[in-house]
Short mmCIF file of C-alpha atoms in Angstrom, two decimals:
data_model
loop_
_atom_site.label_atom_id
_atom_site.label_comp_id
_atom_site.label_asym_id
_atom_site.label_seq_id
_atom_site.Cartn_x
_atom_site.Cartn_y
_atom_site.Cartn_z
CA MET H 20 79.71 124.75 54.25
CA SER H 21 80.20 127.99 55.68
CA ILE H 22 83.20 128.92 58.07
CA ASP H 23 81.79 129.80 61.58
CA GLN H 24 82.96 133.33 61.47
CA HIS H 25 82.06 134.23 64.62
CA GLY H 26 83.91 131.08 65.92
CA VAL H 27 86.87 132.70 63.79
CA THR H 28 86.69 136.37 65.37
CA GLN H 29 86.80 134.74 68.83
CA PHE H 30 89.83 132.58 68.26
CA ARG H 31 91.99 136.27 67.19
CA GLU H 32 90.52 138.03 69.87
CA ASN H 33 90.64 134.95 73.19
CA GLY H 34 93.05 132.73 71.56
CA PHE H 35 90.42 130.04 70.97
CA PHE H 36 86.86 128.96 70.25
CA ILE H 37 84.58 125.93 71.00
CA GLN H 38 82.53 124.10 69.07
CA ASN H 39 79.59 121.72 69.95
CA ASP H 40 78.54 118.45 68.50
CA ILE H 41 80.86 118.10 65.93
CA LEU H 42 81.71 114.51 66.27
CA ALA H 43 78.75 112.02 66.25
CA PRO H 44 78.70 108.79 68.55
CA ALA H 45 79.63 106.55 65.90
CA ASP H 46 82.89 108.50 65.07
CA LEU H 47 83.61 108.99 68.26
CA GLN H 48 83.46 105.38 69.07
CA GLN H 49 85.51 103.94 66.07
CA LEU H 50 88.12 107.07 67.88
CA VAL H 51 87.94 105.25 71.12
CA GLU H 52 88.00 101.56 70.11
CA ALA H 53 91.70 102.06 68.21
CA LEU H 54 92.97 103.03 71.66
CA ASP H 55 92.00 100.12 73.22
CA VAL H 56 94.27 98.42 70.28
CA PHE H 57 96.93 101.18 71.03
CA ALA H 58 97.27 100.47 74.58
CA LYS H 59 97.63 96.47 73.66
CA ASP H 60 100.19 97.18 71.14
CA PRO H 61 103.29 99.19 71.80
CA LEU H 62 104.04 102.01 69.31
CA PRO H 63 106.45 104.56 69.00
CA GLY H 64 104.99 107.90 70.27
CA HIS H 65 103.21 105.73 73.25
CA VAL H 66 104.39 107.87 76.27
CA LYS H 67 103.61 106.34 79.53
CA GLU H 68 103.27 108.58 83.07
CA LYS H 69 105.85 109.16 85.21
CA ASN H 70 107.03 106.21 87.42
CA SER H 71 103.89 104.51 86.07
CA ASN H 72 102.53 101.96 83.63
CA VAL H 73 99.68 103.84 82.57
CA TYR H 74 99.57 105.37 79.36
CA ARG H 75 99.44 109.53 79.02
CA ALA H 76 99.33 109.88 75.39
CA PHE H 77 99.57 108.16 72.22
CA HIS H 78 101.08 110.02 69.45
CA GLY H 79 100.41 109.83 65.60
CA CYS H 80 97.37 107.46 65.99
CA HIS H 81 96.87 108.88 61.85
CA LEU H 82 99.74 107.00 60.93
CA TYR H 83 98.42 103.61 62.22
CA ASN H 84 94.85 103.86 62.27
CA GLN H 85 92.08 104.66 59.22
CA ALA H 86 89.78 106.53 61.78
CA TYR H 87 92.05 109.02 62.88
CA SER H 88 93.73 109.34 59.21
CA ASP H 89 89.92 110.28 57.83
CA LEU H 90 89.73 112.49 61.41
CA VAL H 91 92.36 114.45 59.91
CA ARG H 92 91.09 115.39 56.38
CA ARG H 93 87.43 115.94 57.75
CA PRO H 94 86.25 118.82 55.60
CA GLU H 95 84.71 120.95 58.80
CA PHE H 96 88.03 120.59 60.02
CA LEU H 97 90.29 121.64 57.06
CA GLN H 98 88.47 124.41 56.02
CA ILE H 99 88.58 126.23 59.48
CA ALA H 100 92.39 125.33 59.59
CA ARG H 101 92.90 127.23 56.27
CA GLU H 102 91.17 130.14 57.49
CA LEU H 103 92.85 130.47 60.46
CA VAL H 104 96.40 129.97 59.06
CA ASN H 105 95.72 131.66 56.14
CA ASP H 106 97.19 129.14 53.66
CA ASP H 107 96.40 125.46 52.59
CA VAL H 108 97.57 123.08 55.70
CA TYR H 109 99.11 120.35 56.34
CA LEU H 110 99.11 117.96 59.59
CA HIS H 111 102.18 118.85 61.50
CA GLN H 112 101.23 116.26 64.58
CA LEU H 113 98.31 114.66 66.09
CA LYS H 114 98.43 113.06 69.81
CA VAL H 115 95.42 111.59 72.18
CA ASN H 116 95.83 113.23 75.69
CA LEU H 117 94.54 110.26 77.56
CA LYS H 118 95.07 111.77 81.24
CA GLN H 119 93.40 108.35 82.61
CA ALA H 120 91.16 107.90 85.34
CA PHE H 121 92.71 108.25 89.20
CA SER H 122 96.13 108.49 87.02
CA GLY H 123 96.34 111.35 84.88
CA GLU H 124 98.97 113.81 85.61
CA THR H 125 99.22 117.47 85.80
CA TRP H 126 100.18 119.60 82.11
CA PRO H 127 101.77 122.84 83.97
CA TRP H 128 101.61 126.25 82.36
CA HIS H 129 102.96 126.29 78.74
CA GLN H 130 102.62 127.53 75.10
CA ASP H 131 102.41 125.06 72.27
CA TYR H 132 104.59 126.88 69.77
CA ILE H 133 107.45 127.44 71.28
CA TYR H 134 107.94 123.21 70.84
CA TRP H 135 107.19 123.82 67.32
CA ARG H 136 109.67 126.85 67.06
CA ASN H 137 113.00 125.57 69.03
CA GLU H 138 112.65 122.01 68.28
CA ASP H 139 111.33 121.80 64.49
CA LYS H 140 112.26 125.01 63.48
CA VAL H 141 108.70 125.76 62.51
CA PRO H 142 109.26 129.77 61.45
CA THR H 143 106.32 131.60 62.38
CA ASN H 144 102.80 130.78 64.44
CA ALA H 145 101.07 130.25 61.44
CA ILE H 146 99.87 126.80 63.05
CA VAL H 147 96.84 125.89 64.81
CA SER H 148 95.66 123.12 66.44
CA VAL H 149 92.07 121.70 67.56
CA MET H 150 91.32 119.68 70.31
CA ILE H 151 88.45 116.87 70.43
CA PHE H 152 87.13 115.47 73.74
CA LEU H 153 86.52 112.10 73.14
CA ASP H 154 84.76 111.78 76.52
CA ASP H 155 82.61 114.46 78.54
CA ILE H 156 85.27 116.64 80.53
CA THR H 157 83.84 117.97 83.37
CA GLU H 158 85.42 120.25 86.39
CA PHE H 159 86.72 116.78 87.82
CA ASN H 160 88.52 115.08 85.35
CA GLY H 161 91.10 117.38 84.65
CA PRO H 162 89.86 119.93 82.30
CA LEU H 163 92.24 121.98 80.05
CA PHE H 164 92.80 125.66 81.85
CA PHE H 165 93.36 128.58 79.02
CA ILE H 166 94.33 132.14 79.83
CA PRO H 167 92.08 134.19 77.34
CA ARG H 168 94.20 136.57 75.29
CA SER H 169 97.33 136.10 76.69
CA HIS H 170 98.51 134.22 72.80
CA LYS H 171 98.70 138.34 71.83
CA SER H 172 102.05 138.20 73.98
CA GLY H 173 103.52 135.93 71.21
CA CYS H 174 106.11 133.67 72.19
CA ILE H 175 107.38 134.21 75.60
CA GLU H 176 110.92 132.98 77.03
CA PRO H 177 110.44 130.01 78.50
CA LYS H 178 111.16 128.94 82.33
CA ILE H 179 113.15 125.76 81.89
CA PRO H 180 113.01 122.88 84.68
CA GLU H 181 115.37 121.48 86.42
CA GLY H 182 114.92 117.66 85.65
CA ALA H 183 113.07 117.43 82.77
CA PRO H 184 113.64 114.49 80.91
CA ALA H 185 116.25 114.84 77.60
CA GLY H 186 115.07 114.06 73.72
CA TRP H 187 111.20 114.64 72.93
CA GLU H 188 109.92 112.83 75.91
CA GLY H 189 110.77 115.78 77.83
CA ASN H 190 108.46 117.61 75.35
CA VAL H 191 105.28 115.81 76.61
CA SER H 192 105.96 114.63 80.26
CA ALA H 193 104.07 116.18 83.44
CA SER H 194 108.14 117.98 83.75
CA LEU H 195 107.88 120.00 80.25
CA THR H 196 110.86 121.61 78.51
CA TYR H 197 109.25 124.48 78.08
CA GLN H 198 107.17 125.91 80.58
CA VAL H 199 105.39 129.69 81.52
CA SER H 200 106.85 131.14 84.67
CA ASP H 201 104.52 131.26 87.85
CA GLU H 202 105.13 135.56 88.14
CA LEU H 203 104.03 135.32 84.27
CA VAL H 204 101.11 133.57 84.48
CA THR H 205 100.21 136.08 87.50
CA ALA H 206 100.05 138.95 85.17
CA LEU H 207 98.48 136.80 82.31
CA VAL H 208 95.39 135.98 84.67
CA ASP H 209 95.15 139.22 85.95
CA LYS H 210 94.74 140.75 82.73
CA GLY H 211 92.96 137.70 80.88
CA GLY H 212 91.13 135.86 83.82
CA LEU H 213 90.67 132.04 83.24
CA PHE H 214 88.90 129.76 81.14
CA SER H 215 88.33 125.81 81.65
CA ALA H 216 87.58 123.65 78.48
CA LYS H 217 84.94 121.57 79.54
CA GLY H 218 81.90 120.11 77.29
CA LYS H 219 80.36 116.54 76.24
CA LYS H 220 82.24 114.37 73.85
CA GLY H 221 82.60 115.35 70.58
CA THR H 222 83.22 119.04 71.10
CA ALA H 223 85.73 121.00 68.99
CA VAL H 224 88.14 123.57 70.42
CA TRP H 225 90.35 125.29 68.09
CA PHE H 226 93.27 127.57 70.05
CA ASP H 227 96.32 129.59 68.99
CA GLY H 228 99.81 128.14 69.62
CA ASN H 229 101.04 130.57 71.95
CA ILE H 230 97.96 130.67 74.51
CA VAL H 231 99.16 129.59 77.25
CA HIS H 232 97.20 126.56 78.98
CA ALA H 233 97.90 124.09 81.63
CA SER H 234 95.36 120.99 83.04
CA PRO H 235 95.23 119.83 86.87
CA PRO H 236 95.58 115.93 87.46
CA ASN H 237 92.45 113.86 86.76
CA ILE H 238 91.35 112.39 90.29
CA SER H 239 88.11 111.38 89.29
CA PRO H 240 87.02 107.79 88.49
CA SER H 241 86.46 108.86 85.04
CA GLN H 242 88.15 108.83 81.75
CA ARG H 243 89.39 112.25 79.76
CA ARG H 244 90.35 111.56 76.63
CA ILE H 245 91.65 114.29 73.73
CA ALA H 246 92.67 113.97 70.29
CA ILE H 247 94.68 116.85 69.62
CA LEU H 248 95.75 117.58 65.47
CA THR H 249 98.14 120.62 65.19
CA TYR H 250 97.93 121.97 61.29
CA ASN H 251 100.28 124.02 60.07
CA ALA H 252 100.25 126.42 57.03
CA VAL H 253 102.21 125.11 53.58
CA SER H 254 104.12 127.78 53.71
CA ASN H 255 105.19 127.89 57.23
CA ALA H 256 106.85 124.13 57.32
CA PRO H 257 110.07 123.69 58.94
CA ARG H 258 113.45 124.79 57.54
CA ASP H 259 115.80 122.88 59.75
CA GLU H 260 115.85 119.08 58.08
CA ASN H 261 118.51 117.75 60.51
CA LEU H 262 116.05 116.34 63.06
CA SER H 263 114.94 113.17 61.98
CA GLU H 264 116.09 111.26 65.35
CA ARG H 265 115.21 114.50 67.89
CA ARG H 266 111.74 114.86 66.40
CA PRO H 267 110.37 111.96 65.01
CA ASP H 268 107.88 111.95 62.42
CA PHE H 269 104.93 111.07 65.12
CA LEU H 270 106.01 114.97 66.56
CA ASN H 271 106.93 116.70 63.25
CA ALA H 272 105.32 115.15 59.91
CA ARG H 273 107.72 114.94 56.91
CA ASP H 274 104.74 114.65 54.32
CA ARG H 275 103.85 118.31 54.10
CA SER H 276 101.80 118.45 50.90
CA PRO H 277 98.48 120.44 51.27
CA LEU H 278 95.67 117.97 52.43
CA HIS H 279 92.67 117.39 50.53
CA GLU H 280 88.91 116.95 51.94
CA LEU H 281 88.11 113.56 52.58
CA TRP H 282 85.47 113.31 50.02
CA TYR H 283 88.23 114.35 47.22
CA GLU H 284 89.77 110.63 47.90
CA LEU H 285 86.30 109.19 48.13
CA GLY H 286 85.75 110.54 44.45
CA VAL H 287 82.71 112.91 45.41
CA THR H 288 82.75 116.23 44.11
CA ALA H 289 81.58 119.31 46.82
CA MET C 15 68.72 132.15 116.53
CA SER C 16 66.89 129.27 114.63
CA ILE C 17 68.96 126.17 113.13
CA ASP C 18 68.61 125.93 109.80
CA GLN C 19 66.67 122.33 109.56
CA HIS C 20 66.91 122.35 105.68
CA GLY C 21 71.02 122.60 106.46
CA VAL C 22 70.39 119.76 108.94
CA THR C 23 68.39 117.45 106.04
CA GLN C 24 70.54 118.01 103.50
CA PHE C 25 73.56 117.34 106.05
CA ARG C 26 71.75 113.80 106.98
CA GLU C 27 70.62 112.68 103.22
CA ASN C 28 73.88 114.01 101.22
CA GLY C 29 77.07 114.03 104.33
CA PHE C 30 77.19 118.17 104.03
CA PHE C 31 75.81 121.53 103.93
CA ILE C 32 76.83 124.78 102.67
CA GLN C 33 76.00 128.25 104.29
CA ASN C 34 76.97 131.47 102.44
CA ASP C 35 78.13 134.69 103.56
CA ILE C 36 78.79 133.13 107.32
CA LEU C 37 81.94 135.28 108.11
CA ALA C 38 82.05 139.36 107.42
CA PRO C 39 84.75 140.98 105.46
CA ALA C 40 86.06 142.18 108.98
CA ASP C 41 86.25 138.69 110.46
CA LEU C 42 87.94 137.04 107.61
CA GLN C 43 90.65 139.50 107.70
CA GLN C 44 91.90 138.97 111.05
CA LEU C 45 91.72 135.40 110.41
CA VAL C 46 93.93 135.87 106.86
CA GLU C 47 96.16 138.35 108.91
CA ALA C 48 96.93 135.88 111.63
CA LEU C 49 98.46 133.42 108.77
CA ASP C 50 101.07 135.85 108.34
CA VAL C 51 102.09 135.51 111.47
CA PHE C 52 102.01 132.16 111.34
CA ALA C 53 104.21 131.91 108.37
CA LYS C 54 107.49 133.72 110.00
CA ASP C 55 106.93 132.11 113.23
CA PRO C 56 107.19 128.37 113.00
CA LEU C 57 105.14 126.55 115.36
CA PRO C 58 104.55 122.94 116.69
CA GLY C 59 101.74 121.68 113.86
CA HIS C 60 102.88 123.60 111.13
CA VAL C 61 103.55 121.21 108.21
CA LYS C 62 105.25 122.03 104.47
CA GLU C 63 104.31 120.34 101.08
CA LYS C 64 106.41 117.30 100.08
CA ASN C 65 110.21 118.86 99.18
CA SER C 66 109.56 122.04 99.30
CA ASN C 67 109.53 125.11 102.09
CA VAL C 68 105.37 125.95 101.14
CA TYR C 69 103.61 125.63 103.70
CA ARG C 70 100.68 123.18 103.44
CA ALA C 71 98.49 123.45 106.96
CA PHE C 72 99.04 125.43 110.12
CA HIS C 73 97.45 123.16 113.30
CA GLY C 74 96.14 124.70 116.24
CA CYS C 75 95.90 127.71 115.16
CA HIS C 76 93.41 128.62 117.73
CA LEU C 77 95.95 127.79 120.49
CA TYR C 78 98.44 130.78 119.52
CA ASN C 79 95.47 133.33 118.12
CA GLN C 80 92.44 134.87 119.33
CA ALA C 81 90.67 135.65 116.27
CA TYR C 82 90.60 131.68 115.98
CA SER C 83 90.00 131.28 119.79
CA ASP C 84 87.26 133.34 119.16
CA LEU C 85 85.80 131.44 115.86
CA VAL C 86 85.59 128.59 117.68
CA ARG C 87 82.97 129.92 120.05
CA ARG C 88 80.95 131.86 117.71
CA PRO C 89 77.04 131.09 118.89
CA GLU C 90 76.06 130.32 115.11
CA PHE C 91 78.46 127.35 115.02
CA LEU C 92 78.01 125.88 118.29
CA GLN C 93 74.46 125.82 117.71
CA ILE C 94 74.61 123.84 114.64
CA ALA C 95 77.39 121.65 115.82
CA ARG C 96 75.17 120.58 118.75
CA GLU C 97 72.19 120.32 116.76
CA LEU C 98 74.30 117.59 114.26
CA VAL C 99 75.94 115.16 117.08
CA ASN C 100 73.35 115.66 119.71
CA ASP C 101 75.37 116.94 122.57
CA ASP C 102 77.23 119.36 124.07
CA VAL C 103 80.42 119.98 122.14
CA TYR C 104 83.90 120.37 122.43
CA LEU C 105 86.92 121.17 119.98
CA HIS C 106 88.52 118.26 118.88
CA GLN C 107 91.14 119.87 116.27
CA LEU C 108 91.33 122.94 114.05
CA LYS C 109 93.22 123.64 111.40
CA VAL C 110 93.54 125.98 108.34
CA ASN C 111 95.18 124.27 104.81
CA LEU C 112 96.66 126.73 102.66
CA LYS C 113 96.71 125.32 99.46
CA GLN C 114 98.87 128.13 97.98
CA ALA C 115 98.98 129.23 95.06
CA PHE C 116 100.95 127.13 92.04
CA SER C 117 102.12 125.06 95.00
CA GLY C 118 99.31 122.95 96.99
CA GLU C 119 99.39 119.76 96.83
CA THR C 120 96.41 116.83 96.32
CA TRP C 121 94.76 115.62 99.08
CA PRO C 122 94.18 112.06 97.78
CA TRP C 123 90.70 110.64 98.32
CA HIS C 124 90.14 109.74 102.18
CA GLN C 125 87.57 109.93 105.05
CA ASP C 126 88.55 111.94 108.08
CA TYR C 127 86.76 110.19 110.68
CA ILE C 128 89.10 106.82 110.35
CA TYR C 129 91.76 109.20 111.39
CA TRP C 130 90.04 110.19 114.63
CA ARG C 131 88.73 106.62 115.68
CA ASN C 132 92.19 104.42 114.77
CA GLU C 133 94.74 107.50 115.68
CA ASP C 134 92.72 108.81 118.77
CA LYS C 135 90.49 106.49 119.37
CA VAL C 136 86.63 108.38 119.20
CA PRO C 137 84.58 106.16 119.75
CA THR C 138 81.92 107.15 117.26
CA ASN C 139 81.32 108.91 114.27
CA ALA C 140 79.32 111.69 116.64
CA ILE C 141 81.76 114.37 115.71
CA VAL C 142 82.00 116.89 112.82
CA SER C 143 83.68 119.63 110.54
CA VAL C 144 83.27 122.96 109.09
CA MET C 145 85.39 124.31 106.56
CA ILE C 146 85.20 128.24 106.34
CA PHE C 147 86.51 129.25 102.76
CA LEU C 148 89.30 132.50 103.86
CA ASP C 149 89.70 132.76 100.08
CA ASP C 150 86.92 132.78 97.48
CA ILE C 151 87.05 128.94 96.07
CA THR C 152 86.75 128.29 92.08
CA GLU C 153 86.89 125.20 89.86
CA PHE C 154 90.53 126.38 89.51
CA ASN C 155 91.73 126.79 92.61
CA GLY C 156 91.31 123.65 94.29
CA PRO C 157 88.15 122.88 95.46
CA LEU C 158 87.43 119.87 97.60
CA PHE C 159 85.23 117.61 95.82
CA PHE C 160 82.49 115.59 97.80
CA ILE C 161 80.91 112.21 96.73
CA PRO C 162 77.52 112.90 97.95
CA ARG C 163 75.98 110.10 100.10
CA SER C 164 79.18 108.20 101.18
CA HIS C 165 79.36 108.74 104.53
CA LYS C 166 75.97 106.34 104.47
CA SER C 167 79.11 103.93 103.78
CA GLY C 168 80.07 104.05 107.42
CA CYS C 169 84.06 104.13 108.52
CA ILE C 170 85.40 102.01 105.21
CA GLU C 171 88.51 99.92 105.75
CA PRO C 172 91.37 102.26 104.26
CA LYS C 173 94.12 101.54 101.54
CA ILE C 174 97.15 102.31 103.34
CA PRO C 175 99.58 103.36 100.61
CA GLU C 176 103.26 102.37 100.22
CA GLY C 177 105.75 105.33 101.37
CA ALA C 178 103.08 106.70 103.89
CA PRO C 179 105.18 109.15 106.23
CA ALA C 180 105.09 107.85 109.91
CA GLY C 181 104.24 109.41 112.54
CA TRP C 182 101.18 111.85 112.63
CA GLU C 183 102.57 113.87 109.58
CA GLY C 184 101.15 110.92 107.70
CA ASN C 185 97.82 112.17 108.44
CA VAL C 186 98.27 115.58 107.00
CA SER C 187 100.26 114.92 104.07
CA ALA C 188 99.45 114.30 100.19
CA SER C 189 100.66 110.82 100.82
CA LEU C 190 97.80 110.15 103.09
CA THR C 191 97.87 107.18 105.88
CA TYR C 192 94.42 105.75 105.37
CA GLN C 193 92.97 106.44 101.59
CA VAL C 194 89.98 104.71 100.08
CA SER C 195 90.46 102.59 96.77
CA ASP C 196 90.25 103.43 93.41
CA GLU C 197 87.66 100.98 93.01
CA LEU C 198 85.16 101.80 96.16
CA VAL C 199 85.45 105.48 94.65
CA THR C 200 84.22 104.69 91.42
CA ALA C 201 81.48 103.00 92.88
CA LEU C 202 80.50 105.21 95.06
CA VAL C 203 81.04 108.19 92.45
CA ASP C 204 78.55 106.13 90.34
CA LYS C 205 75.82 106.36 93.25
CA GLY C 206 76.24 109.95 94.49
CA GLY C 207 78.16 111.42 91.93
CA LEU C 208 80.14 114.52 92.69
CA PHE C 209 80.31 117.86 94.13
CA SER C 210 82.70 120.67 93.93
CA ALA C 211 82.52 122.69 96.87
CA LYS C 212 83.08 126.46 95.75
CA GLY C 213 82.25 129.67 96.90
CA LYS C 214 82.68 133.25 97.98
CA LYS C 215 85.20 133.83 100.95
CA GLY C 216 83.27 133.50 104.26
CA THR C 217 81.50 130.54 102.99
CA ALA C 218 80.82 127.84 105.68
CA VAL C 219 80.58 123.82 104.61
CA TRP C 220 79.52 121.58 107.43
CA PHE C 221 80.31 117.78 106.42
CA ASP C 222 80.52 114.49 108.08
CA GLY C 223 83.43 112.35 109.31
CA ASN C 224 82.38 109.64 107.06
CA ILE C 225 81.88 111.67 103.85
CA VAL C 226 84.97 110.61 101.28
CA HIS C 227 86.51 113.75 99.67
CA ALA C 228 89.72 114.41 97.93
CA SER C 229 90.95 117.81 96.02
CA PRO C 230 93.28 118.64 93.28
CA PRO C 231 96.05 120.65 93.18
CA ASN C 232 96.20 124.85 93.06
CA ILE C 233 97.87 125.05 89.84
CA SER C 234 96.28 128.70 89.86
CA PRO C 235 97.54 132.17 90.77
CA SER C 236 95.28 132.58 93.76
CA GLN C 237 95.28 130.89 97.03
CA ARG C 238 93.18 129.01 98.49
CA ARG C 239 92.86 128.95 102.26
CA ILE C 240 90.25 127.25 104.35
CA ALA C 241 89.76 126.82 107.98
CA ILE C 242 88.52 123.55 109.39
CA LEU C 243 87.02 123.32 112.83
CA THR C 244 86.23 119.81 114.01
CA TYR C 245 83.82 119.42 117.11
CA ASN C 246 83.16 116.33 118.65
CA ALA C 247 80.40 115.35 121.09
CA VAL C 248 81.50 115.44 124.71
CA SER C 249 80.33 112.27 125.09
CA ASN C 250 82.28 110.68 122.69
CA ALA C 251 85.85 112.31 124.00
CA PRO C 252 88.65 109.46 123.33
CA ARG C 253 89.26 106.34 125.33
CA ASP C 254 92.41 106.40 125.54
CA GLU C 255 94.99 108.66 127.01
CA ASN C 256 98.25 106.95 125.66
CA LEU C 257 98.49 109.03 122.71
CA SER C 258 100.35 112.28 123.78
CA GLU C 259 103.37 112.10 121.76
CA ARG C 260 102.18 110.70 118.64
CA ARG C 261 98.95 112.55 118.44
CA PRO C 262 99.57 116.14 119.93
CA ASP C 263 97.20 118.39 121.38
CA PHE C 264 96.67 120.28 118.08
CA LEU C 265 95.63 117.12 116.31
CA ASN C 266 93.65 115.68 119.58
CA ALA C 267 92.16 118.31 121.81
CA ARG C 268 92.69 117.24 125.86
CA ASP C 269 90.62 120.12 126.58
CA ARG C 270 87.12 117.98 126.42
CA SER C 271 84.90 120.68 128.78
CA PRO C 272 81.80 121.93 126.78
CA LEU C 273 82.46 124.90 124.80
CA HIS C 274 79.77 127.80 125.29
CA GLU C 275 79.11 130.69 123.14
CA LEU C 276 81.63 133.42 123.04
CA TRP C 277 79.09 135.72 124.29
CA TYR C 278 78.85 134.02 127.79
CA GLU C 279 82.61 135.26 128.09
CA LEU C 280 81.97 138.48 127.37
CA GLY C 281 78.98 138.65 129.91
CA VAL C 282 76.63 139.42 127.80
CA THR C 283 73.20 137.30 128.06
CA ALA C 284 71.53 135.52 125.37
#
């Protein structure tokens, strides 16, 4: 299997790249069916929309479900993740953002790495995410907006809004703890424009921990579910271990051993 | 000047049609400059976003400003409006929805005619609106979403949300008085799909009083200002005159005499 070098170049230049048709319908079905089970069985890391009974996100699905656990170790994901961070990788975090029909709320303009730096003490941005579309994503159901090339600004000192929830919940709510100011978003969009991450279910989008992004609410009748897998370089593991209560395992994985391709565990040689 | 018959056919079938390049840059500039003046000089019909000092809408601009007053009497608008309602027309209402950068809020799923029916006693849907883009409208700055063909459902009994503001302000806020239920929106989108009204500034979009529409917030750094002119058939004037306090002149015009093209007033013969 060869790495998508054009994609890697785009990632370095723009802060993201897209791969179509990465997951087959049967794989997607397993991932989606697991969500129905999660919805009936509240688990740590399940988050609701503000003032609502509608689920916003399920964190740590790989801890509870084999299909998500297998997803993390897909060879094509691990190979790209290792290339992008130039090291062996482990899974720092996995979540499914649901953004449900008529209910899914805004994600304000923010970067991801600042949460891992400030909350988890991840020392550098040698950490990368891949977002997998579990539904078709259109201009109507709350697609993610990237500011291309904004990752080149590095980790930006954040705007901390009034009224952000305390504890880790503030890091995953519509009132995010660390946001990027309107002034800076304006300047970054002047330079880089905006890109809307749309596509068929089964699409994968790799993105840099420092790319500035946001997404509008989902006012449409179509769900917009995405799984986000965040791989960290093994050499970039958090330095501070005194975080267990504020950053549970489903946000900051305690197992930092290098991941192996699924086929190793199945006894298949590459 | 000939009527756009293809557009009229689209209007009957889909509930809307689009005309590109209707206003020239100089015309647009006058309309936009007037908004800066309005923002400094609070007038009746100026509405702010909820819990905010940012303006959401200016109603009745034609009552205060010559450029808007002239806009209403542009021959190409009057001719199409008469064709669509099959009668002479007067202006029932004019507003500019500002949907400002980073601030402009959602408009929930709704129809327009039900407000004019219930609040103003406009007897039939022989009333039509044209929306004029004062800014480029993209997928990023909160475009209006139409459900094509939904106007064929007629005037739908509404969902009235809890907490809608009392008085006419509830008819123009993000907590609209009369909304269309999620279930019905789902059914209508299943049949008609969704259409996003995007385009360059100067674009005009005609739409039926019964088409179901909504728009997401503007989380982008680009303004999204639109002027909406609503023409009513002279024979369809409101029957009830006891509404003066609840529905001021800028929402329900008291002058129902037929409009004449601007060129009549300039002394030019067609």
